PDB file of C-alpha atoms in Angstrom:
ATOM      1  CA  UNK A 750     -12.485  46.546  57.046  1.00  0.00           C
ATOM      2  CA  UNK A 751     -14.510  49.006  55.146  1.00  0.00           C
ATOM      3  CA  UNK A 752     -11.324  50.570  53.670  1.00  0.00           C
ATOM      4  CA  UNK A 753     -10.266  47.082  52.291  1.00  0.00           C
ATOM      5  CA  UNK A 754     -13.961  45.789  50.905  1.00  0.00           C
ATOM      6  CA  UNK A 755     -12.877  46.127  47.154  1.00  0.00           C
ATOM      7  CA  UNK A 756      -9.594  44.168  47.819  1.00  0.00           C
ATOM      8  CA  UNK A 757     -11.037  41.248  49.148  1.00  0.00           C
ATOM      9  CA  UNK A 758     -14.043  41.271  47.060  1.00  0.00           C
ATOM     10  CA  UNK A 759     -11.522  41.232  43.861  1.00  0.00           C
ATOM     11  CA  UNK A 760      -9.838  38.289  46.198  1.00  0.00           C
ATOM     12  CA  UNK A 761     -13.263  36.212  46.324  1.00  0.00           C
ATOM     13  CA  UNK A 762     -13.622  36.920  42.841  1.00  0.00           C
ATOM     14  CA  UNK A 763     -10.611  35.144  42.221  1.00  0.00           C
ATOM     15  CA  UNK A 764     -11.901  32.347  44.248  1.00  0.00           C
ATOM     16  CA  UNK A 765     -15.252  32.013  43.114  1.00  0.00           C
ATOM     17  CA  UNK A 766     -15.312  32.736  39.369  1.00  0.00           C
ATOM     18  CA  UNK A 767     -18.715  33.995  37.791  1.00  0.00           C
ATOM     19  CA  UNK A 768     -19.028  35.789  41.339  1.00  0.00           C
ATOM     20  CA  UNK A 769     -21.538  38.549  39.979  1.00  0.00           C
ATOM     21  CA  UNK A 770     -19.250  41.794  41.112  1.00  0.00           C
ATOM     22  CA  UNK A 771     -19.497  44.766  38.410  1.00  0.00           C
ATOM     23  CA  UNK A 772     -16.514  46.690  38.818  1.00  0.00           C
ATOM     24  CA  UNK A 773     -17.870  49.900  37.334  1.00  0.00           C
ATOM     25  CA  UNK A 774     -16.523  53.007  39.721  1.00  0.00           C
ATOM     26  CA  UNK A 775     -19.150  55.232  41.601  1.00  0.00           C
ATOM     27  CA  UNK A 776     -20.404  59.053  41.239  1.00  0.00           C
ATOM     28  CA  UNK A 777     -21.627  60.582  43.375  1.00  0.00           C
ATOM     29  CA  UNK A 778     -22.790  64.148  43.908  1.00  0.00           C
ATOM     30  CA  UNK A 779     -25.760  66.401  45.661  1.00  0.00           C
ATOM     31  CA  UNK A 780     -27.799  68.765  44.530  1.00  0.00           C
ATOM     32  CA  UNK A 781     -27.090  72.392  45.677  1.00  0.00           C
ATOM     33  CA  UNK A 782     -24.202  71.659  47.890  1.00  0.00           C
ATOM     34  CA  UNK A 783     -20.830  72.636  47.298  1.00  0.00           C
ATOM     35  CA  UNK A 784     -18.343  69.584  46.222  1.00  0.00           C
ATOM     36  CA  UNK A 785     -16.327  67.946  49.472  1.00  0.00           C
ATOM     37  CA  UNK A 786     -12.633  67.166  49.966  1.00  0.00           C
ATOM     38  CA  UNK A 787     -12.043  63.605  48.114  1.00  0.00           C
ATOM     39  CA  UNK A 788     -11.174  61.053  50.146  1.00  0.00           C
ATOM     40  CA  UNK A 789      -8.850  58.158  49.525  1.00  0.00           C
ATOM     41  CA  UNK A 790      -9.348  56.415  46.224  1.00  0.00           C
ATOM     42  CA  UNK A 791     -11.887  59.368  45.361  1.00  0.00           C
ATOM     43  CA  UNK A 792     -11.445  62.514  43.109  1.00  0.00           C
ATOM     44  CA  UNK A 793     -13.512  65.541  41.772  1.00  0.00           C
ATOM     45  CA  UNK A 794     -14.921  66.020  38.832  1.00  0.00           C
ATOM     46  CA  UNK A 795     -16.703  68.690  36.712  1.00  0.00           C
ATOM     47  CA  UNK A 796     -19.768  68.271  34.610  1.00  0.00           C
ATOM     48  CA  UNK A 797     -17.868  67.116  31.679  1.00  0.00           C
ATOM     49  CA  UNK A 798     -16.160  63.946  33.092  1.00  0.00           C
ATOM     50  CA  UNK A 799     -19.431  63.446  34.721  1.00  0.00           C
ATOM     51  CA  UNK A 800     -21.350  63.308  31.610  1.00  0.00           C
ATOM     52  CA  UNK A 801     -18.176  61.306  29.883  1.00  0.00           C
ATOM     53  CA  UNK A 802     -18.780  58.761  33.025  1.00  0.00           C
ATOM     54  CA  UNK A 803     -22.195  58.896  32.546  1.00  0.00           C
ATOM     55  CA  UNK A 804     -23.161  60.028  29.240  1.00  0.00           C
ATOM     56  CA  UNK A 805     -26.935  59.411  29.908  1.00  0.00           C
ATOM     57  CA  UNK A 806     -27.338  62.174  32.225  1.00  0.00           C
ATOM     58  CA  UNK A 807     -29.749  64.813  31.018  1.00  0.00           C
ATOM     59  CA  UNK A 808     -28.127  67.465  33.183  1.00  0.00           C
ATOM     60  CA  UNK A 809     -24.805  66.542  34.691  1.00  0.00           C
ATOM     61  CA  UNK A 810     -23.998  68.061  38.057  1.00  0.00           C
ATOM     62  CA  UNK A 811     -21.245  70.845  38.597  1.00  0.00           C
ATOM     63  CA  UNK A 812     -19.409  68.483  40.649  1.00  0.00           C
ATOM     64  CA  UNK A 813     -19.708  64.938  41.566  1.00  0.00           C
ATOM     65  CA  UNK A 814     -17.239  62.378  43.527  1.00  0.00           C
ATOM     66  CA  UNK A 815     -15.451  59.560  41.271  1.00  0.00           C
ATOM     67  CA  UNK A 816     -14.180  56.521  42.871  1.00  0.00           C
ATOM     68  CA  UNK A 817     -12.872  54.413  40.177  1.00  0.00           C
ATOM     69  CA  UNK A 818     -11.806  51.531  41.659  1.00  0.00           C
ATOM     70  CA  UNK A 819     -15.481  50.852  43.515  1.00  0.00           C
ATOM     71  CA  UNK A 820     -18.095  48.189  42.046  1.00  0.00           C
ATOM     72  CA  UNK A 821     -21.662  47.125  42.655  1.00  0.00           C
ATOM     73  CA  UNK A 822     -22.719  43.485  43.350  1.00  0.00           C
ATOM     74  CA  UNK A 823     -26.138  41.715  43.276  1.00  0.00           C
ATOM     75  CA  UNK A 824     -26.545  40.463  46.833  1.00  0.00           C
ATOM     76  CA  UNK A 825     -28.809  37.401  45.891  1.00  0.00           C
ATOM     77  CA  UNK A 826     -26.586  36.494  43.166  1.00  0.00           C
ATOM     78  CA  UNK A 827     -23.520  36.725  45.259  1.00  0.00           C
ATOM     79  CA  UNK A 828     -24.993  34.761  48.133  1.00  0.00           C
ATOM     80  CA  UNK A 829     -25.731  32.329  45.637  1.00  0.00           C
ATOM     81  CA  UNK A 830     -22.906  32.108  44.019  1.00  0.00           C
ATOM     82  CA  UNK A 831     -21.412  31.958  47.596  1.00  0.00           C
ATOM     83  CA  UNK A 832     -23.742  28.531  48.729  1.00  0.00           C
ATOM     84  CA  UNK A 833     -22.358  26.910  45.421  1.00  0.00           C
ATOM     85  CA  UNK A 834     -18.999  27.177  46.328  1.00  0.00           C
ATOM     86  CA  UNK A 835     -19.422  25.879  50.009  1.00  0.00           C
ATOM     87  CA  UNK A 836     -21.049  22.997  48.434  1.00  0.00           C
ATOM     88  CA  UNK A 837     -18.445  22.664  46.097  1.00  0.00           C
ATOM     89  CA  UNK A 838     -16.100  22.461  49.222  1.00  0.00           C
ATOM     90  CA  UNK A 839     -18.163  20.176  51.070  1.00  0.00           C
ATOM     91  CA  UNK A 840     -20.429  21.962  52.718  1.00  0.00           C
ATOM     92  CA  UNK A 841     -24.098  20.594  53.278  1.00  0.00           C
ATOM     93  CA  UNK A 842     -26.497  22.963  52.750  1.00  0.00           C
ATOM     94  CA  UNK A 843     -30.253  22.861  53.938  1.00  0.00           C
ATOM     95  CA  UNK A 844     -32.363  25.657  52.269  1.00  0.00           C
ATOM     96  CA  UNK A 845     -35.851  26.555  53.342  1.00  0.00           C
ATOM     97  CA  UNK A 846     -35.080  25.052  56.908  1.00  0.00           C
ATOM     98  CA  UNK A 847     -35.723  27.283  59.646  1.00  0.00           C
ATOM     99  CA  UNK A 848     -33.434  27.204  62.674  1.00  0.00           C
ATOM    100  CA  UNK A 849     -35.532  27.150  65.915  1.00  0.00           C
ATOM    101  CA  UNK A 850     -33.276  26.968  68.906  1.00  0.00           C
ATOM    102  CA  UNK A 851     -29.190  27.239  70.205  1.00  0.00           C
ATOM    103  CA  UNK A 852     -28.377  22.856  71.426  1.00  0.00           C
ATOM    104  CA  UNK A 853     -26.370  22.829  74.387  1.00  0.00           C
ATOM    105  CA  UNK A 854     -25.097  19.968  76.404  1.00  0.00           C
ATOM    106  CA  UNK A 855     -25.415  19.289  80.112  1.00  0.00           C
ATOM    107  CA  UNK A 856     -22.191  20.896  80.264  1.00  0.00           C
ATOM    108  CA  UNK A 857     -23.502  24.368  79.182  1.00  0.00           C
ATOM    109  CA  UNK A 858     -21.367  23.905  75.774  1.00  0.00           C
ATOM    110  CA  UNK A 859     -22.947  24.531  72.518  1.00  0.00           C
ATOM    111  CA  UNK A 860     -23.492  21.407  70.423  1.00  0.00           C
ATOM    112  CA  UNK A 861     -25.665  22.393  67.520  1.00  0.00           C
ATOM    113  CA  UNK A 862     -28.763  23.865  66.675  1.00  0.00           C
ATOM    114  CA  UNK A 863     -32.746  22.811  66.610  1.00  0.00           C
ATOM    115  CA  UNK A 864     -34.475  22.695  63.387  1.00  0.00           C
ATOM    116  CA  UNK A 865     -37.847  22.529  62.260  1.00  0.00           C
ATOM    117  CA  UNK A 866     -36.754  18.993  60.520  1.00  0.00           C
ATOM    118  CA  UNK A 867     -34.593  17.815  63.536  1.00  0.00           C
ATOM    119  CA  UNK A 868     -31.544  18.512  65.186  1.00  0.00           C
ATOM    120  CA  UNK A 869     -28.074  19.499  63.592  1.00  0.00           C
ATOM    121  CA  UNK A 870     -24.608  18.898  65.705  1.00  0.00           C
ATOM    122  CA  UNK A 871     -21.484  20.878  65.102  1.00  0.00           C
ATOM    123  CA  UNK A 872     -18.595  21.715  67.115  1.00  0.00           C
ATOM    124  CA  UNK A 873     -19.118  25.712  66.809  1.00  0.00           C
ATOM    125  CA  UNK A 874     -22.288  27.402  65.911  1.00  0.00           C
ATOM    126  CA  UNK A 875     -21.856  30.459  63.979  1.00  0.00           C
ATOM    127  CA  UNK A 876     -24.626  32.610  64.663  1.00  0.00           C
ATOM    128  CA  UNK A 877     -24.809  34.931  61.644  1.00  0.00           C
ATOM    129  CA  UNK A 878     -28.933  35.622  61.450  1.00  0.00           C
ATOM    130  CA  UNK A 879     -29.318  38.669  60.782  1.00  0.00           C
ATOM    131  CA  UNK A 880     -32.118  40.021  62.553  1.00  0.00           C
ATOM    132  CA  UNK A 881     -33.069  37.151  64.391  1.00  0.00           C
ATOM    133  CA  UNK A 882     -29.762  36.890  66.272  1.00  0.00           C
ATOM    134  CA  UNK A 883     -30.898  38.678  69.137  1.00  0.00           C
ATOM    135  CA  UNK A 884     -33.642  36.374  69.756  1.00  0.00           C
ATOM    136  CA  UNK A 885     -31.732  32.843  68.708  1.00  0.00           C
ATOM    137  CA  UNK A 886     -29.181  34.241  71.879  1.00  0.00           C
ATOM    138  CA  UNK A 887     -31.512  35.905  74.432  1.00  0.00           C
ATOM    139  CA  UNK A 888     -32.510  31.784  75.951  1.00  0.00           C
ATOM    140  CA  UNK A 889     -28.653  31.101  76.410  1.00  0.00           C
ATOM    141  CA  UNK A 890     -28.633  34.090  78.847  1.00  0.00           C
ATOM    142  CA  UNK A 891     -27.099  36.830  75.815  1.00  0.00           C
ATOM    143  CA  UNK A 892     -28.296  40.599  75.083  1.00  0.00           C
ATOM    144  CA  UNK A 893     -27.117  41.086  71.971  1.00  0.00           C
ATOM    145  CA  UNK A 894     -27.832  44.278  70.697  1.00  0.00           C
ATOM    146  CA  UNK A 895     -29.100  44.328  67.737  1.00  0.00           C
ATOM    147  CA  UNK A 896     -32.491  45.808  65.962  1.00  0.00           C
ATOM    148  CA  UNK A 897     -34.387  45.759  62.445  1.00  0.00           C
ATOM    149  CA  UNK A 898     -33.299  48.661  60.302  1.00  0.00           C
ATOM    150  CA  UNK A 899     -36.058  48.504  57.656  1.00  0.00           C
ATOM    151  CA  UNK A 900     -34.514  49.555  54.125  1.00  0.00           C
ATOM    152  CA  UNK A 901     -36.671  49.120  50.872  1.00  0.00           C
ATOM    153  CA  UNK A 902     -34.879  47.725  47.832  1.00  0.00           C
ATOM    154  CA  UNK A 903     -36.399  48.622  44.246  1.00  0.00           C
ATOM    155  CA  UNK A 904     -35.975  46.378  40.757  1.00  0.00           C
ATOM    156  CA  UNK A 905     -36.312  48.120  37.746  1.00  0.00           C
ATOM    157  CA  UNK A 906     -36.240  46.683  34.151  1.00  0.00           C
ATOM    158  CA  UNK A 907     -34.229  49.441  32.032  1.00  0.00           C
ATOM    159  CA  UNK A 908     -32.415  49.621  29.028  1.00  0.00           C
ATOM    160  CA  UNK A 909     -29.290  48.013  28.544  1.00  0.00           C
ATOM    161  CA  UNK A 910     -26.386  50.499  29.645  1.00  0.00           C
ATOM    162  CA  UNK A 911     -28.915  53.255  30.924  1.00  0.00           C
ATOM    163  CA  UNK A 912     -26.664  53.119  34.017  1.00  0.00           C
ATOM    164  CA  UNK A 913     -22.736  52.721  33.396  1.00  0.00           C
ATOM    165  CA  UNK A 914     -21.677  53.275  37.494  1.00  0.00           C
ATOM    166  CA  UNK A 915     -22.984  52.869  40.475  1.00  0.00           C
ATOM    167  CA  UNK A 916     -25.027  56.143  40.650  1.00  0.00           C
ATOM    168  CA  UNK A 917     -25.829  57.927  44.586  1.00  0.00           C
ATOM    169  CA  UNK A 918     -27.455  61.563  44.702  1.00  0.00           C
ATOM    170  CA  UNK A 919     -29.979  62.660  47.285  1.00  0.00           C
ATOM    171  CA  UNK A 920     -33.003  60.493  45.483  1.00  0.00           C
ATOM    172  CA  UNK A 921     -31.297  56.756  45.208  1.00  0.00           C
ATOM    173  CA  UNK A 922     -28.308  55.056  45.344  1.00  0.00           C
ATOM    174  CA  UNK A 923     -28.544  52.598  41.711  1.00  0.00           C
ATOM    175  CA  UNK A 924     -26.914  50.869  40.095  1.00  0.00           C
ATOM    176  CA  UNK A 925     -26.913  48.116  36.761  1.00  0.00           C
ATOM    177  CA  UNK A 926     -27.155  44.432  38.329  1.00  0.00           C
ATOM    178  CA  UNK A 927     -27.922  43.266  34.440  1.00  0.00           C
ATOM    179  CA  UNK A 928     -27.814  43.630  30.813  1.00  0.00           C
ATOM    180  CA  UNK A 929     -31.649  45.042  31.468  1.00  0.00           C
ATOM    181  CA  UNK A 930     -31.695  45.386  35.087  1.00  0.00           C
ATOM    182  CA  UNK A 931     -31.335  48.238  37.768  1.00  0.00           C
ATOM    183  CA  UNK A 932     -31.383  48.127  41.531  1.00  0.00           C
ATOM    184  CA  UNK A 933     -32.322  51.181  43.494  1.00  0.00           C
ATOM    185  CA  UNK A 934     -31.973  51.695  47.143  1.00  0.00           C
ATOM    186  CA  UNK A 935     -34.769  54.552  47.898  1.00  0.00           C
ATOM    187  CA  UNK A 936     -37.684  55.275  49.983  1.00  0.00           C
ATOM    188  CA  UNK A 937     -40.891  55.277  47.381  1.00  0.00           C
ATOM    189  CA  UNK A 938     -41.606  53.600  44.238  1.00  0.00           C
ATOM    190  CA  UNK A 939     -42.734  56.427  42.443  1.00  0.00           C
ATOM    191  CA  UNK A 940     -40.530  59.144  43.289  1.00  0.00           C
ATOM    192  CA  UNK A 941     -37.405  56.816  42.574  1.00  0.00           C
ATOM    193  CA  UNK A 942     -39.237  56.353  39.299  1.00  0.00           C
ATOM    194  CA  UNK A 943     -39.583  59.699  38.797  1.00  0.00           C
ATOM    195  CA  UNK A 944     -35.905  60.453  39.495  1.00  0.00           C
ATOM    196  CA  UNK A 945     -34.777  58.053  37.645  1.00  0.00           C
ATOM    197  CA  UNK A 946     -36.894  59.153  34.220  1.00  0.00           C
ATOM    198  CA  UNK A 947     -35.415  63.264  35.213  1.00  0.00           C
ATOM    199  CA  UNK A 948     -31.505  61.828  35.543  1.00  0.00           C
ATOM    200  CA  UNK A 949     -31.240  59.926  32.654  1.00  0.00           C
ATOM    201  CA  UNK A 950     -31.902  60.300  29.027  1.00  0.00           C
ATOM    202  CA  UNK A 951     -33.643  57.175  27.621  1.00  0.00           C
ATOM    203  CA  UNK A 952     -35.235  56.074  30.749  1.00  0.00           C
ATOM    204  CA  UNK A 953     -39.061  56.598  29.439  1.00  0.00           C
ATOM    205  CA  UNK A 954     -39.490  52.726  29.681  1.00  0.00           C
ATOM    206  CA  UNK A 955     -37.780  51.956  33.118  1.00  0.00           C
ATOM    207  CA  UNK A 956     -40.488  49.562  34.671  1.00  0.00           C
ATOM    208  CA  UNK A 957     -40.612  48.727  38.200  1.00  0.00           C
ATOM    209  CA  UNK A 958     -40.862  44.842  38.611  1.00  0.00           C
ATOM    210  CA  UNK A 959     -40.354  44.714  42.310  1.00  0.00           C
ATOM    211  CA  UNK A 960     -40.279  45.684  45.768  1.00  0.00           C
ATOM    212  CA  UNK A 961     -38.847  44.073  48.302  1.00  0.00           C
ATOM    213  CA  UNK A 962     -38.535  45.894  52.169  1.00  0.00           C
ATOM    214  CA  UNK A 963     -35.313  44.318  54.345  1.00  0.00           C
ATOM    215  CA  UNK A 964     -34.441  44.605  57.633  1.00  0.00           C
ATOM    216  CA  UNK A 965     -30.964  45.460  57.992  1.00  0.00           C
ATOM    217  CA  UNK A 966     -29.157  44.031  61.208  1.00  0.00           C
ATOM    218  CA  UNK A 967     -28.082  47.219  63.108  1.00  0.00           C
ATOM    219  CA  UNK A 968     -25.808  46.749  65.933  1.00  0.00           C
ATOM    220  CA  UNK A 969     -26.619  49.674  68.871  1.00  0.00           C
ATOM    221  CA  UNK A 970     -23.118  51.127  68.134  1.00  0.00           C
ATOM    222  CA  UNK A 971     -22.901  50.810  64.396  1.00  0.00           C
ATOM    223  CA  UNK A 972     -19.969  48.050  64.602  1.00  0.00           C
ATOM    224  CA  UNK A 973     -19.926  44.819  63.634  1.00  0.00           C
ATOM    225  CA  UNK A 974     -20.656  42.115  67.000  1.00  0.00           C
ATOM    226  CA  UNK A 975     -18.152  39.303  65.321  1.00  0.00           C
ATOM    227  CA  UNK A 976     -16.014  36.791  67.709  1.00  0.00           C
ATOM    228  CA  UNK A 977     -16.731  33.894  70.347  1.00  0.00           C
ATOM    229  CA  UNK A 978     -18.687  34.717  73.422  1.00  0.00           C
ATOM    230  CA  UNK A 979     -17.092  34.656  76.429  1.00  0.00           C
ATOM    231  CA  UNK A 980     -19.194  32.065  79.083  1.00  0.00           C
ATOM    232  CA  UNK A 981     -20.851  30.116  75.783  1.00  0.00           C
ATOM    233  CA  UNK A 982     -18.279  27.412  74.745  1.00  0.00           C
ATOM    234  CA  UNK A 983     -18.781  26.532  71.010  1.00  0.00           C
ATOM    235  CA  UNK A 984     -21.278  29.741  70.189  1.00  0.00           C
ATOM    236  CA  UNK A 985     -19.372  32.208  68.020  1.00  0.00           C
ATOM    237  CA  UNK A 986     -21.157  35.555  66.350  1.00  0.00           C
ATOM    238  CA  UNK A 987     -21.030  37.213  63.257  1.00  0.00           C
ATOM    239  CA  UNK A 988     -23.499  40.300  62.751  1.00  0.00           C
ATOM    240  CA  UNK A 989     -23.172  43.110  61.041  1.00  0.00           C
ATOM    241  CA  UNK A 990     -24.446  46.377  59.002  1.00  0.00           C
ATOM    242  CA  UNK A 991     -23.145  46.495  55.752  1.00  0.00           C
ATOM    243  CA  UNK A 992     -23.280  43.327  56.057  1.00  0.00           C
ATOM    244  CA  UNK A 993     -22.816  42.924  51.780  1.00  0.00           C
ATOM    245  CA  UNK A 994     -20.336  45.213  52.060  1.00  0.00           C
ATOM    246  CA  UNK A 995     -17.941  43.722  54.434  1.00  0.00           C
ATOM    247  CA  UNK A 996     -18.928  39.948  53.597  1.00  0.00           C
ATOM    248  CA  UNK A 997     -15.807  38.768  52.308  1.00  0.00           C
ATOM    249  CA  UNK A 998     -13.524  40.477  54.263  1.00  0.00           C
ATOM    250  CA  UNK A 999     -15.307  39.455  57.695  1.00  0.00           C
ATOM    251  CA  UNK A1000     -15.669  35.934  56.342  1.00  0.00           C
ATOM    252  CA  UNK A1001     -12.338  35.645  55.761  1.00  0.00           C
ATOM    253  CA  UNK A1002     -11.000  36.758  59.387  1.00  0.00           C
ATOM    254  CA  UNK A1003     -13.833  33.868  60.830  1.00  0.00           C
ATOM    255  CA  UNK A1004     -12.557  31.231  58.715  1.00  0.00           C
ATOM    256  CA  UNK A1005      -9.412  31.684  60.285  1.00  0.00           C
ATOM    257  CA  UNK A1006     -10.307  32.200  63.451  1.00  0.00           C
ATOM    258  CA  UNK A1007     -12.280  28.969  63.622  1.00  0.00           C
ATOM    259  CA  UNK A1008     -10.135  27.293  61.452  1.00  0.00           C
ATOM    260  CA  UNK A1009      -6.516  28.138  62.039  1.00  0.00           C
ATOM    261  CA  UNK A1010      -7.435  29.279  65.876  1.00  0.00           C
ATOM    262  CA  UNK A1011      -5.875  32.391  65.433  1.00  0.00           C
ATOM    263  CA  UNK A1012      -6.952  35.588  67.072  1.00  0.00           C
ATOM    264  CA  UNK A1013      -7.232  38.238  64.267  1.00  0.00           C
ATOM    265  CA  UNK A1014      -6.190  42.011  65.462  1.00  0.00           C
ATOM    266  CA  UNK A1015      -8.833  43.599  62.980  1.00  0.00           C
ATOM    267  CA  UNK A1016     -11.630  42.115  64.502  1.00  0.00           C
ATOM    268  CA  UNK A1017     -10.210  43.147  68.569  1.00  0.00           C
ATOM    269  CA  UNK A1018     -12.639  45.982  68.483  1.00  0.00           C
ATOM    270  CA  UNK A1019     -15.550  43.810  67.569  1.00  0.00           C
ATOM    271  CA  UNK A1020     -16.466  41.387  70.292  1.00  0.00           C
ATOM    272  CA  UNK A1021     -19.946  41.138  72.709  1.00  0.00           C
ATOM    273  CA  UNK A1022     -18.120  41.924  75.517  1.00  0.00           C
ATOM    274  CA  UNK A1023     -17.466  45.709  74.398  1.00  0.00           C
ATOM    275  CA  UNK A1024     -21.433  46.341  75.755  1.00  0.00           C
TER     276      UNK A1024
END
C-alpha cells in the first residue's frame, strides 16, 4: 500500500479536482554518511543535480536521493477538500460534534454511535479516530492496540519558491504547502529555524506562524488495524500510521469492502484478529 500511495493519490486527484497534492519529487540526503543503494522509483545524485533540483541550497550535499515521481500534500487542505466531496456525494457531515459512545442493539449488533447532540444510526460504524479508537472500542469488550505518537508540525511563512521539493535531511522533513508557505516536520522551533536559514539561500525572513503538536495513531506492530471485527456485527476499523500517506489507497479498499462486500487481498494482513 505504501508502494502504490502516489498512484492512487494521482487517482483521487482525478476524482476530486483542486485536491491540494504538489507533485514536486523529493531529496533527500544526510550529512556525513555515505549515499545508499536507490530504491525503486529513486536515483542518486551529485551536488550538481542537487543544486539544479534545488537551486536555493547554500551548500548542496555530495549525494542526495531523488524520487521524482513523489509529492507533498497539505493534510488539512486535503481532508477538506475530502469532506466537500462526500458532501457533494451525499454525505451529511456534522463538524465540531464529538462522538461519545459505540450504539448497540439488544442483539449485541452495532447500530450507530452516541453524540454529544444525540444519537446517529447507521448500518456499519467505521471507527477511524485516530487516537481515540482504543478507548471508543475498549466498552464493546475490544483491545485495540493502539497509542499516541506525539509528532510536532511547524508553519513557516517563506518566500515564494524558497523550497522547490519536498526537502528531508537529519534536521526536518519540509516542504512548500503554498505560494508563501512551508511545513516542517521537526522537533524544536528554533533549531528547525535555524536549519532552515543554514540550507537555503534567501531564507533570512522565514517566520514561524505556528505550532501545532499531533498525536499520531501508532498501531503496537506498525501496521495498519483496517477490516470488520470478528464478534461485533456492524463495527468495522480503520487505523493507521501514515495515516496521510496511505489515505486514499486504504479508503479505497473500505469503500469496497463495505460497499461491493468484497474481501480485498491487500488488506488480509491487516485485521484485529492478528493480536
Amino acid at each position: 500500500m505504501r508502494a502504490a500511495a502516489t498512484d492512487e493519490y494521482r487517482r483521487l486527484e482525478a476524482e476530486l479536482p483542486g485536491l491540494p497534492v504538489t507533485w514536486s519529487g523529493s531529496l533527500s540526503w544526510r550529512a556525513g554518511d555515505s549515499a545508499p543503494e536507490a530504491g525503486p522509483g529513486q536515483k542518486i545524485v551529485d551536488a550538481a543535480t542537487a543544486a539544479t533540483l534545488e537551486p536555493n541550497l547554500l551548500q548542496p550535499p555530495d549525494w542526495a536521493v531523488w524520487a521524482p515521481g513523489e509529492g507533498a500534500v497539505d493534510p488539512v487542505g486535503v481532508t477538506e477538500r475530502l469532506i466537500e466531496g462526500a458532501r457533494d456525494h451525499g454525505a451529511q457531515v456534522h463538524p465540531g460534534v464529538p462522538v461519545t459512545a459505540i450504539r448497540r442493539d439488544a442483539a449485541g449488533r452495532v447500530v450507530g454511535v452516541e453524540t454529544a447532540t444525540g444519537p446517529l444510526s447507521g448500518a456499519t460504524v467505521v471507527l477511524a479516530a485516530g487516537v481515540a479508537t482504543a478507548a471508543l472500542a475498549a466498552p464493546l469488550g475490544l483491545r485495540v492496540p493502539v497509542d499516541p505518537s506525539p509528532t510536532t508540525l511547524f508553519r513557516f511563512r517563506a518566500p515564494a519558491g524558497l523550497v522547490r521539493t519536498v526537502v528531508n535531511t537529519q534536521d526536518f522533513d519540509l516542504r512548500q504547502v503554498a505560494t508563501d508557505r512551508i511545513i516542517a516536520a521537526a522537533d524544536s522551533p528554533e533549531q528547525t529555524l535555524a536549519a532552515i536559514r543554514s540550507t537555503f539561500r534567501g531564507a533570512a525572513s522565514v517566520e514561524l506562524l505556528s505550532t501545532r503538536v499531533g498525536a499520531r495513531p501508532m498501531p503496537a506492530d506498525g501496521e495498519p488495524i483496517v477490516g470488520p471485527v470478528a464478534g461485533v456485527p456492524g463495527l468495522y476499523l480503520a487505523v493507521m500510521h501514515a495515516a496521510v500517506t496511505l489515505a486514499p489507497g486504504v479508503g479505497r479498499l473500505v469503500a469496497r469492502e463495505l460497499v461491493d462486500g468484497t474481501v480485498e487481498p491487500a488488506l488480509a494482513g491487516c485485521r484485529l484478529d492478528r493480536f
